mmCIF file of C-alpha atoms in Angstrom:
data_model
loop_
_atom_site.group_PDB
_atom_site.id
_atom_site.type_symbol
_atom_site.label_atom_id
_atom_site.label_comp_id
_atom_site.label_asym_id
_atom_site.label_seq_id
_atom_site.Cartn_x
_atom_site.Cartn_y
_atom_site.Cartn_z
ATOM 1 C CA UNK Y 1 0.000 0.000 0.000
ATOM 2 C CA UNK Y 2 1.091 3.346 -0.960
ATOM 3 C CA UNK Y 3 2.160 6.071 1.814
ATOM 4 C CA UNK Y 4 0.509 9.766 0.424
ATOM 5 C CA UNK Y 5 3.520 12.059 0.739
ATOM 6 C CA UNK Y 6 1.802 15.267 2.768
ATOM 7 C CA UNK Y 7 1.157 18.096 -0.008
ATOM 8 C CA UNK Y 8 3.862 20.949 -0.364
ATOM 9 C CA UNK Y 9 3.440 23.959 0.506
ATOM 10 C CA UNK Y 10 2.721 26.353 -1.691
ATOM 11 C CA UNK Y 11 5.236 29.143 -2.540
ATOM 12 C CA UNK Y 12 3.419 32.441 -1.785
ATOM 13 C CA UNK Y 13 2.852 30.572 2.366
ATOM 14 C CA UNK Y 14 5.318 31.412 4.412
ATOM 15 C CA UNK Y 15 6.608 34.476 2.431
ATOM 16 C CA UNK Y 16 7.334 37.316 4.641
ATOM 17 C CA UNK Y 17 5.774 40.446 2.873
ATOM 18 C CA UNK Y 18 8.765 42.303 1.720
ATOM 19 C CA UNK Y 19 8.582 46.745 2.654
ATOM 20 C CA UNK Y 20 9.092 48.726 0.012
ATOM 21 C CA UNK Y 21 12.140 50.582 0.021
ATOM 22 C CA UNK Y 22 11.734 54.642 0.052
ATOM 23 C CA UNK Y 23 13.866 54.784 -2.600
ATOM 24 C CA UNK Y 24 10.702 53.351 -4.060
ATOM 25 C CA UNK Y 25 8.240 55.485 -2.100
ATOM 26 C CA UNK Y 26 10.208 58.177 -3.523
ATOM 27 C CA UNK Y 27 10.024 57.790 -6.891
ATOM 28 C CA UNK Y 28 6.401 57.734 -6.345
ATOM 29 C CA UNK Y 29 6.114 60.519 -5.034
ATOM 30 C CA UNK Y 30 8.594 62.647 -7.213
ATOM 31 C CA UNK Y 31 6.311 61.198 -10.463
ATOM 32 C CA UNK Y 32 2.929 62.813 -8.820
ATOM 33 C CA UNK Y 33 4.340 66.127 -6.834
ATOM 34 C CA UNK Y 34 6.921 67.037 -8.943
ATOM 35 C CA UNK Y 35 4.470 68.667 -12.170
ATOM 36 C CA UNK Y 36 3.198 70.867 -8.833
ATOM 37 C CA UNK Y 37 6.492 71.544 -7.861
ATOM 38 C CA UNK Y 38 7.647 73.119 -11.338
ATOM 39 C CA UNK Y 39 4.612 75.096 -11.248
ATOM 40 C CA UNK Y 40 4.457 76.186 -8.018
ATOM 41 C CA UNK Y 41 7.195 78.970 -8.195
ATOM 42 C CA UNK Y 42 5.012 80.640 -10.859
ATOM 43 C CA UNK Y 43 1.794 80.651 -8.680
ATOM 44 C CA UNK Y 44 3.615 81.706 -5.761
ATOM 45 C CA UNK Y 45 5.199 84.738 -7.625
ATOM 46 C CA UNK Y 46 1.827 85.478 -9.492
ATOM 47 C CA UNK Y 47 0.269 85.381 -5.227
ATOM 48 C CA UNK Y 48 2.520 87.778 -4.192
ATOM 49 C CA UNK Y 49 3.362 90.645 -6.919
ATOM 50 C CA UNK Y 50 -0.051 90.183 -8.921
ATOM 51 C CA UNK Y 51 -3.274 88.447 -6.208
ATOM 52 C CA UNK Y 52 -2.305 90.116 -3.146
ATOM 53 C CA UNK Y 53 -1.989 93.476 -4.995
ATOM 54 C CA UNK Y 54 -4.828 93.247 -6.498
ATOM 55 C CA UNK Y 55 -6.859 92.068 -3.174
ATOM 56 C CA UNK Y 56 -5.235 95.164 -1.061
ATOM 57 C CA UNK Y 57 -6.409 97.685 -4.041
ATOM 58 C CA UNK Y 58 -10.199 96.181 -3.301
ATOM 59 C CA UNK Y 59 -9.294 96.922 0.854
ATOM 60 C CA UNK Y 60 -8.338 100.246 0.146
ATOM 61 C CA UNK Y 61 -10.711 101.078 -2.184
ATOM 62 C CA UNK Y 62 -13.274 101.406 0.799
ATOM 63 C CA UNK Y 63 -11.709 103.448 3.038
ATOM 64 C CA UNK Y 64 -10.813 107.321 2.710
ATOM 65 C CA UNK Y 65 -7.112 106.324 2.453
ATOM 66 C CA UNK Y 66 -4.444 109.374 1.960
ATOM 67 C CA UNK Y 67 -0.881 109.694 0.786
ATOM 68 C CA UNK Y 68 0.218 111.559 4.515
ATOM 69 C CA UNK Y 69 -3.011 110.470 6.780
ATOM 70 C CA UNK Y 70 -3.023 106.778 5.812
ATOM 71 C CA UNK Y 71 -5.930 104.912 6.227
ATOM 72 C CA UNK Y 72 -8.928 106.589 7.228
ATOM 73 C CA UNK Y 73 -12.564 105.574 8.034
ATOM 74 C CA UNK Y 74 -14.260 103.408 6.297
ATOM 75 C CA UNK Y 75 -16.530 104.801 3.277
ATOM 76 C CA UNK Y 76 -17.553 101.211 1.688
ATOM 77 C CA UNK Y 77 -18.653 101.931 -1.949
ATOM 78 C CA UNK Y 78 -18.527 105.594 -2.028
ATOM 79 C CA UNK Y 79 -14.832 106.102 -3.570
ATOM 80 C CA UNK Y 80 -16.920 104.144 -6.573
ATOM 81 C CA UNK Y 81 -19.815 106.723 -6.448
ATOM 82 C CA UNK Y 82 -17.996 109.671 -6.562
ATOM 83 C CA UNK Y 83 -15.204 108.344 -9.443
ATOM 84 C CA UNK Y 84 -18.512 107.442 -11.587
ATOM 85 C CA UNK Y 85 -19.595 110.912 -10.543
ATOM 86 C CA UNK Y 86 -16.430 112.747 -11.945
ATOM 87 C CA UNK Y 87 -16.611 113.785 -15.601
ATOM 88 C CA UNK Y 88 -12.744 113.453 -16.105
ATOM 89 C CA UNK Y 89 -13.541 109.668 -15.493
ATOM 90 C CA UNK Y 90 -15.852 109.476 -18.453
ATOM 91 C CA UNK Y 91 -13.369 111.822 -20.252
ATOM 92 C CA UNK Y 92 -10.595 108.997 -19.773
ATOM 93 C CA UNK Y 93 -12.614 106.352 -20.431
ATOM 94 C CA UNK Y 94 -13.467 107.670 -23.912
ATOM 95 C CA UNK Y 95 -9.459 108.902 -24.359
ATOM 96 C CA UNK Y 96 -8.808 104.972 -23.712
ATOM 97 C CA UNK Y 97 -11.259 103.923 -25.712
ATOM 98 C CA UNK Y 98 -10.585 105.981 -28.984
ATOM 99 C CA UNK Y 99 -7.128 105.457 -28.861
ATOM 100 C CA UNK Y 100 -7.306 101.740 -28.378
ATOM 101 C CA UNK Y 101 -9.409 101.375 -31.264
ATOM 102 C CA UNK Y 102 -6.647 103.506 -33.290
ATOM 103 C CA UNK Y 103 -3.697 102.324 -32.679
ATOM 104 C CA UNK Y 104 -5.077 98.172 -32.321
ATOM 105 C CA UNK Y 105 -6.843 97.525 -35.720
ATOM 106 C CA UNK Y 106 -4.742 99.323 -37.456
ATOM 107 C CA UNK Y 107 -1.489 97.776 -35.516
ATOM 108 C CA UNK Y 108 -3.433 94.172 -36.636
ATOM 109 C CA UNK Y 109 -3.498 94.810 -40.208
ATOM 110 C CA UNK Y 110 0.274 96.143 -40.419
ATOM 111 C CA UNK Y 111 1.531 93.306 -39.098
ATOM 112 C CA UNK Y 112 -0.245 90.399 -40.374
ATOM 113 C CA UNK Y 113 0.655 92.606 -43.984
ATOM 114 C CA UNK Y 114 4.088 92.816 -42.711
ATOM 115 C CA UNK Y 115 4.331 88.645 -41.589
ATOM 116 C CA UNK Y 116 3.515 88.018 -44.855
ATOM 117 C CA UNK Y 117 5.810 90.064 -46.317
ATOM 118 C CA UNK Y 118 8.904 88.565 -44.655
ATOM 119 C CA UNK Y 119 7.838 85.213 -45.091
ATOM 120 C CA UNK Y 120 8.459 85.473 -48.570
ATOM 121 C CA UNK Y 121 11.755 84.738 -50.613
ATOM 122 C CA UNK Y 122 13.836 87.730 -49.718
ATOM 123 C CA UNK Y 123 17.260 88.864 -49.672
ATOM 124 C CA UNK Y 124 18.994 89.249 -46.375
ATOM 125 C CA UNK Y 125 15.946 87.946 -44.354
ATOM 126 C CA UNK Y 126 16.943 87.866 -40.371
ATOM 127 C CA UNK Y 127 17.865 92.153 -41.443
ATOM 128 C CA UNK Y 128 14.375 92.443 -41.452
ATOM 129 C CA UNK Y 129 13.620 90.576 -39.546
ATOM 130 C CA UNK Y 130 15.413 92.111 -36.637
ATOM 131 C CA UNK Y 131 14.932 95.470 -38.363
ATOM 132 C CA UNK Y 132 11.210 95.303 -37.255
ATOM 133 C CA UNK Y 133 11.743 94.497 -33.710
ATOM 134 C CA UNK Y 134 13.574 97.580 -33.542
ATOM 135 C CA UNK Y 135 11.402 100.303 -32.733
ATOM 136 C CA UNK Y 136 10.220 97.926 -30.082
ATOM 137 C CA UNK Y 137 13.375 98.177 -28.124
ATOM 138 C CA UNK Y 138 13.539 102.033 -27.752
ATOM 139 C CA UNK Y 139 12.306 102.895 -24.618
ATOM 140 C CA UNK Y 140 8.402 103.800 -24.184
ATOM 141 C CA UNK Y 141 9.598 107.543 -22.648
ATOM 142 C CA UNK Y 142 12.243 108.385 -25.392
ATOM 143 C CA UNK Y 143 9.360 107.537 -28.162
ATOM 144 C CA UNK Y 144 6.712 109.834 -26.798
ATOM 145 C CA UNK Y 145 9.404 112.606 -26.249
ATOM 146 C CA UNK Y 146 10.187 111.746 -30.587
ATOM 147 C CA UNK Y 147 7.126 111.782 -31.123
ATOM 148 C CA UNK Y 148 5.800 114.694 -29.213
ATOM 149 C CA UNK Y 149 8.435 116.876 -31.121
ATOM 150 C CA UNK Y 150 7.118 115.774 -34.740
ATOM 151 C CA UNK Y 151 3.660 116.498 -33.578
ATOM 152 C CA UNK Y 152 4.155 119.574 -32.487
ATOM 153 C CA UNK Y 153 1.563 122.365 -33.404
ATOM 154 C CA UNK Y 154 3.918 125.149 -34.577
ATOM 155 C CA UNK Y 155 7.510 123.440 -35.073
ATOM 156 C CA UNK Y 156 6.947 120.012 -35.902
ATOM 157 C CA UNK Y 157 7.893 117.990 -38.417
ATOM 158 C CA UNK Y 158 4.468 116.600 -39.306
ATOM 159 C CA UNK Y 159 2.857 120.259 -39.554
ATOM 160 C CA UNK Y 160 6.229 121.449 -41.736
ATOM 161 C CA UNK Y 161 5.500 118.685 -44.498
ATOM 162 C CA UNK Y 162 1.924 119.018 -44.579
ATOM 163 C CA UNK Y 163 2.158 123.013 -44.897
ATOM 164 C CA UNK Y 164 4.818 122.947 -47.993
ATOM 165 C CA UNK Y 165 1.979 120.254 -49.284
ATOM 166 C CA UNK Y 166 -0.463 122.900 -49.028
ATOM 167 C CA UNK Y 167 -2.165 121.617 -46.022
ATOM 168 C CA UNK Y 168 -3.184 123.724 -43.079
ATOM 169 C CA UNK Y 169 -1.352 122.679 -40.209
ATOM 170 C CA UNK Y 170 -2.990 120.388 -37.685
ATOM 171 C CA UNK Y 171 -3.644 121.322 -34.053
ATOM 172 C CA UNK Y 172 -2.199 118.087 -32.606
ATOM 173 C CA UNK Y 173 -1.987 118.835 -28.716
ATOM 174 C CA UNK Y 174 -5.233 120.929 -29.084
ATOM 175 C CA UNK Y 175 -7.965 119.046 -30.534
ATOM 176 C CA UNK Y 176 -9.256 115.122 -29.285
ATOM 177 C CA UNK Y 177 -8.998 113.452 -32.501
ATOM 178 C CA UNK Y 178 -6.001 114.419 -33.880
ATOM 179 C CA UNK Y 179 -4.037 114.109 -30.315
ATOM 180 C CA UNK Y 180 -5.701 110.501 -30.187
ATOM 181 C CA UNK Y 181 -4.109 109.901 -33.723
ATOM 182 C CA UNK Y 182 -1.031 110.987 -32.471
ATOM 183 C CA UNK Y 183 -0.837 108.591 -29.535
ATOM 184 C CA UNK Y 184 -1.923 105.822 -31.556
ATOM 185 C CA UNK Y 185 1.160 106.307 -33.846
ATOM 186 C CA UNK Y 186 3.027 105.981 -31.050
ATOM 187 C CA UNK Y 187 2.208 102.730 -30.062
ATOM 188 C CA UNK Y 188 1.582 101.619 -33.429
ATOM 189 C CA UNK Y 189 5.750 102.381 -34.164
ATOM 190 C CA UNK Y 190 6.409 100.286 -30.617
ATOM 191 C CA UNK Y 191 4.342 97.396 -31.129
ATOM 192 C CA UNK Y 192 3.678 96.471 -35.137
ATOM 193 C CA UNK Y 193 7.444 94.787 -35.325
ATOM 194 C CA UNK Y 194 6.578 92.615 -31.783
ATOM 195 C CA UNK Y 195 2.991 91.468 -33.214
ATOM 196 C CA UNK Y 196 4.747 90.786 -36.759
ATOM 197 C CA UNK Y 197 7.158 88.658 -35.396
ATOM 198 C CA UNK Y 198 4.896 86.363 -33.601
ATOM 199 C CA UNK Y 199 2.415 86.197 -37.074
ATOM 200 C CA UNK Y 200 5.641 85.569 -38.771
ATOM 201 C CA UNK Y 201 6.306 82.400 -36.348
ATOM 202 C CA UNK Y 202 2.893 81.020 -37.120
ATOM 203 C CA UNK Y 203 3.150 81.647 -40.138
ATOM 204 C CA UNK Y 204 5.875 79.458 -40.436
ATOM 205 C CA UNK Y 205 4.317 76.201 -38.646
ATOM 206 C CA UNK Y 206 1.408 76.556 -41.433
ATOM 207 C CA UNK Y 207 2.228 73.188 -43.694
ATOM 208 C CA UNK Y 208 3.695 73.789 -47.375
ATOM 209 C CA UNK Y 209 1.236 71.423 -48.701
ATOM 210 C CA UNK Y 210 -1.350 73.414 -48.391
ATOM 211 C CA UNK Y 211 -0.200 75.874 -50.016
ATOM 212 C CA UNK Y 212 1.686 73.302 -52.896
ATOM 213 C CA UNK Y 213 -1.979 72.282 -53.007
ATOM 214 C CA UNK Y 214 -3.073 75.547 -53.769
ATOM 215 C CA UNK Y 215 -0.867 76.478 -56.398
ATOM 216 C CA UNK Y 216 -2.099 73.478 -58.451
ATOM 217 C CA UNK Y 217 -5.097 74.216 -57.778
ATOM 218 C CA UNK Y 218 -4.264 78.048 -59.581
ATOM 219 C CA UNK Y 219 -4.552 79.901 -56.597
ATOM 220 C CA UNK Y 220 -3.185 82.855 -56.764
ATOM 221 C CA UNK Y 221 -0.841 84.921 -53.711
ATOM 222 C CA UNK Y 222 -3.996 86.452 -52.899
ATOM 223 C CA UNK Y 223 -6.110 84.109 -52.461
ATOM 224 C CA UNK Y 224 -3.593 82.061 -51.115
ATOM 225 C CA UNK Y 225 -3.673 84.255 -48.063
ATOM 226 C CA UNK Y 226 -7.278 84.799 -47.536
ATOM 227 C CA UNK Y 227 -7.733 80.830 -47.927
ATOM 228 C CA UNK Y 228 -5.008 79.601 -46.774
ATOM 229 C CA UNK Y 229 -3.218 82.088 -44.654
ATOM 230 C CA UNK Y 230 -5.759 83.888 -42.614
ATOM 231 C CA UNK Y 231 -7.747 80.680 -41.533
ATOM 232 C CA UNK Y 232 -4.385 78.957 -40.331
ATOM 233 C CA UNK Y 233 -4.025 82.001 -38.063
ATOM 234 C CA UNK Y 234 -6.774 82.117 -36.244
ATOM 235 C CA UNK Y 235 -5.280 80.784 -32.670
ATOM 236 C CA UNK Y 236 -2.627 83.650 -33.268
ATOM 237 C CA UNK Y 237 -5.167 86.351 -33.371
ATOM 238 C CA UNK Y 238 -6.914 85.183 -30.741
ATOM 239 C CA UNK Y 239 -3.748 85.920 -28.637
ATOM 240 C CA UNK Y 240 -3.162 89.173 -30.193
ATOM 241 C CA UNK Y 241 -6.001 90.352 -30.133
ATOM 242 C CA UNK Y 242 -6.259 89.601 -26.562
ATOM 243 C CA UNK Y 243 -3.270 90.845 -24.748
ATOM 244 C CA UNK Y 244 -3.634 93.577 -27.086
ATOM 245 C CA UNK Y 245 -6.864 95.184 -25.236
ATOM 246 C CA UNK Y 246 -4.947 94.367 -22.057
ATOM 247 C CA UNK Y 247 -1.973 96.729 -23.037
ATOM 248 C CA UNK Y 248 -4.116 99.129 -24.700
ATOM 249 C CA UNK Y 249 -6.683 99.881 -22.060
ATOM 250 C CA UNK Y 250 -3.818 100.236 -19.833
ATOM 251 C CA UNK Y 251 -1.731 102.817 -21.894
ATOM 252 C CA UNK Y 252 0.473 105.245 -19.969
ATOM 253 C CA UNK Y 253 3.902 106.311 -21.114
ATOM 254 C CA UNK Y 254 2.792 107.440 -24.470
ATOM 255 C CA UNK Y 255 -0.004 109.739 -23.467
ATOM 256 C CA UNK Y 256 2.226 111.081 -20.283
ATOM 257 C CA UNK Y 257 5.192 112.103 -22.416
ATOM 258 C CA UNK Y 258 2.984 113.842 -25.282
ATOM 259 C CA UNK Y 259 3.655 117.135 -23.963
ATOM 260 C CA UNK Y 260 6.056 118.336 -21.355
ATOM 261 C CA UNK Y 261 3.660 118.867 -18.870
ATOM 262 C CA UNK Y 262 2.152 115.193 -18.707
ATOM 263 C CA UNK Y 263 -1.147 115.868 -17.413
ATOM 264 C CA UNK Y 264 -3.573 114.981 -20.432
ATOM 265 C CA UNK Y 265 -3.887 117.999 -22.371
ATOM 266 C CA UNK Y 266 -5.489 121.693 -21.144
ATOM 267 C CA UNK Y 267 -8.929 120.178 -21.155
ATOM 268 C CA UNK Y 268 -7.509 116.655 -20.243
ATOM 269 C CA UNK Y 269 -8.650 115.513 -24.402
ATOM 270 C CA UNK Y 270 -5.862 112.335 -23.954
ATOM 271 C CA UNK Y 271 -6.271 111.844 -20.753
ATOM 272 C CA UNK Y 272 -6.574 107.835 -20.242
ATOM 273 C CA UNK Y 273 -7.837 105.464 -17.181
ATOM 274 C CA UNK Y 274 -4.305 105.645 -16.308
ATOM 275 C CA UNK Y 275 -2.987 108.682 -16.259
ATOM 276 C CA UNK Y 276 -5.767 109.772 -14.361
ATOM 277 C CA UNK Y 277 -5.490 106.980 -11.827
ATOM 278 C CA UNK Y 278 -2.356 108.392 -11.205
ATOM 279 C CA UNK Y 279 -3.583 111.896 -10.823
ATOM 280 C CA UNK Y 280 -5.717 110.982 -8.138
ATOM 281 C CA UNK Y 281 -3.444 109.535 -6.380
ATOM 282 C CA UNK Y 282 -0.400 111.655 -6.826
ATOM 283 C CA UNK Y 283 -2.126 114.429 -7.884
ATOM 284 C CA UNK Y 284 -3.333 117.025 -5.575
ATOM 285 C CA UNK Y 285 -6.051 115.072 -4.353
ATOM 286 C CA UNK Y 286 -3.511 112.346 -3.428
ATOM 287 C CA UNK Y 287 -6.786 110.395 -2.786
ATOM 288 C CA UNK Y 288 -5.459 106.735 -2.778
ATOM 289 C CA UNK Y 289 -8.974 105.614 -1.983
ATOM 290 C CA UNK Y 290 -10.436 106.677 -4.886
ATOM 291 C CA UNK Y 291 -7.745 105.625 -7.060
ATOM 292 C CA UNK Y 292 -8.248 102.270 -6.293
ATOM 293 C CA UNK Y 293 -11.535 102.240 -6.553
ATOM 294 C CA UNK Y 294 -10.320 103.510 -10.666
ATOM 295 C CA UNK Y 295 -7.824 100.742 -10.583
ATOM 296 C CA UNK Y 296 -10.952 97.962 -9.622
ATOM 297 C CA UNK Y 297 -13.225 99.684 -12.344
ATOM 298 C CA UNK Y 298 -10.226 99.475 -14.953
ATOM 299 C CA UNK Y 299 -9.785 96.307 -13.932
ATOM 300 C CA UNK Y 300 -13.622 94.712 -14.416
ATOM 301 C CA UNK Y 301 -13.598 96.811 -17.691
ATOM 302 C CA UNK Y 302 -10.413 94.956 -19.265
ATOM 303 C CA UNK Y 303 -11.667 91.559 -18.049
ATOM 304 C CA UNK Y 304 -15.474 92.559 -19.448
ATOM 305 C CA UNK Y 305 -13.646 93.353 -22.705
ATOM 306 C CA UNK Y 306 -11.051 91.097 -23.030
ATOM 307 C CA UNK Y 307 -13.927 87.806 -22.476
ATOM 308 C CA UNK Y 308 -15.912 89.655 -25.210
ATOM 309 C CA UNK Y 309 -12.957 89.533 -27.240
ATOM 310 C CA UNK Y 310 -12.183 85.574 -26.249
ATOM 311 C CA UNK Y 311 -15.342 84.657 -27.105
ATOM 312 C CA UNK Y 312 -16.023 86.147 -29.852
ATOM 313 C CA UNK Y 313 -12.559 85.068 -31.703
ATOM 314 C CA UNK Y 314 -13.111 81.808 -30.627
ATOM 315 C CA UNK Y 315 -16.276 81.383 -32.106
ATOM 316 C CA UNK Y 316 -14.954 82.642 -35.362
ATOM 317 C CA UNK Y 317 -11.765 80.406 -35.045
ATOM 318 C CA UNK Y 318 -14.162 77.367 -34.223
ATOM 319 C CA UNK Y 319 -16.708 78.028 -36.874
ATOM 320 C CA UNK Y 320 -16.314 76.058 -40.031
ATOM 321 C CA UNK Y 321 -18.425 75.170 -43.054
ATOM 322 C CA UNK Y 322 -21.819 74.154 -42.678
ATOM 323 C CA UNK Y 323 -21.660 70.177 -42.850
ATOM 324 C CA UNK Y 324 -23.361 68.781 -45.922
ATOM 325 C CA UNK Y 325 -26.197 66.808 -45.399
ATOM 326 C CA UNK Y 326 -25.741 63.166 -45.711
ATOM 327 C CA UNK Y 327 -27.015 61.784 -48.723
ATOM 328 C CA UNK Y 328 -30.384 59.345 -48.643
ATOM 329 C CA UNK Y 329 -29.076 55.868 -49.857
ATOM 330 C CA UNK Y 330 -30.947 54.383 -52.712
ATOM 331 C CA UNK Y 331 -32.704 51.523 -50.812
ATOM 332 C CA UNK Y 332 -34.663 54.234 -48.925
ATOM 333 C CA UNK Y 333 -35.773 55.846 -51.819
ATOM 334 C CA UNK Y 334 -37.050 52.590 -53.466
ATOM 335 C CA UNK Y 335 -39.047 51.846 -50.269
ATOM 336 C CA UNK Y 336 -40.335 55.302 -50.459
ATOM 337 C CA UNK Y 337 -41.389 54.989 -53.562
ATOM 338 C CA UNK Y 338 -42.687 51.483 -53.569
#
């Protein structure tokens, strides 16, 4: 008779469960905190130079806060009445306005014109190139002293050419329009070359094919960049036109340096948000109270506009062609008709 040997035990009894080493544990840990860690200085730098900031303004914007006095009692929303209340406030807010609107389309249009430009065959291409990030290096103050000088009502340049032209000279630092027109030169000089660049780079990660494509097709340069062109750069106008209204509602060292005395004009007609933020609070008022409570308003107005702007764009950029409507097959037909 056979003798049943007892049964083996099986590997995994009597294992003792081995730890896991930190070495381990701390690869672990470096795969899921160390994205957070990367992007934590950023957050931390954006908390204290850009939230905090911002969160103080709203603190003193409800208290009668002066420049020698310091903070004073506590007024809640009336800093915000009487700001609304001022007409120089409304007076900015148009000068902001009007010269955004002058110096950004056009600004646009130049440099998308001036993208497509470089990104042709030409000679000598990085000259250019760096030619028209030029202006954009000169320093904001010594362009609006320039500037101010060419526009000048009696002895400037601009009123010298258009007089031997047989043009009456224009009253630059007297009337809105032409003061606005000024400005918006200004920044127009300063920014086209930046903006070109960055349609220029987009320009260049739009696939030859398409336009290879196009040229068989018999496409000519023009309609290559209406079809072809334009479309591919939707994402980049989105961002230009963006951070665009942010700089542009917030315009100060142009308008400040058109004339020697930097307060806006006799009857404050280029006068921005800005400028007369800083009048209220450096000014003789020296209010600081109610130039936070400007600071807050400027600050709803360029996130008002600038979300207007996003979605707008974005719906443009997303919209395609309408899809075509899928054709009935023939079986359904013959049971229709049947």
């Amino acid at each position: 008779m056979a003798v049943l040997s007892p049964p083996k035990p099986s590997s995994d009894e009597g294992r003792i469960p081995r730890r896991v080493a930190f070495s381990q544990k701390r690869g672990k840990w470096d795969v899921k905190l160390s994205p957070y860690l990367y992007i934590s200085p950023f957050f931390i730098l954006f908390a204290i130079t850009g939230l905090f900031p911002l969160l103080y303004t709203g603190y003193v914007s409800l208290f009668e806060w002066g420049l020698l006095k310091g903070k004073g009692d506590f007024v809640g929303l009336d800093n915000f009445t009487e700001v609304l209340n001022q007409p120089h406030f409304w007076k900015a807010l148009r000068n902001t306005f009007s010269i955004f609107l002058l110096s950004a389309v056009p600004q646009v249009v130049m440099a998308i014109t001036l993208a497509a430009i470089l990104s042709a065959n030409l000679r000598a291409k990085t000259f250019w190139r760096m030619g028209v990030l030029l202006p954009y290096v000169v320093a904001p103050v010594a362009v609006g002293l320039i500037f101010g000088k060419l526009f000048a009502d009696e002895s400037g340049l601009i009123n010298a050419i258009l007089t031997n032209i047989g043009i009456d000279p224009v009253r630059w630092h007297v009337d809105v329009l032409p003061s606005h027109f000024a400005i918006a030169t200004m920044v127009n000089f300063r920014w086209t070359g930046y903006n070109t660049l960055i349609f220029l780079a987009a320009m260049q990660a739009i696939p030859r094919e398409l336009y290879e494509a196009a040229i068989i097709d018999g496409a000519g340069r023009l309609r290559q960049f209406f079809s072809i062109t334009i479309p591919q750069l939707r994402p980049t106008l989105i961002f230009i036109i963006i951070t665009s209204t942010i700089g542009g509602l917030q315009i100060f060292d142009e308008p400040r340096m058109f004339n020697t005395t930097g307060d806006g004009g006799s009857s404050r007609q280029w006068m921005t948000l800005t400028m007369y933020l800083f009048d209220l609070g450096w000014g003789p008022q020296k209010s600081f109270g109610r130039a936070s409570a400007v600071a807050l308003l400027l600050f709803v107005i360029i996130v008002v506009i600038g979300m207007i702007n996003f979605l707008v764009t974005t719906k443009i950029a997303t919209s395609g062609p309408a899809k075509a409507k899928k054709p009935k097959s023939r079986n359904s037909t013959n049971r229709r008709t049947r």
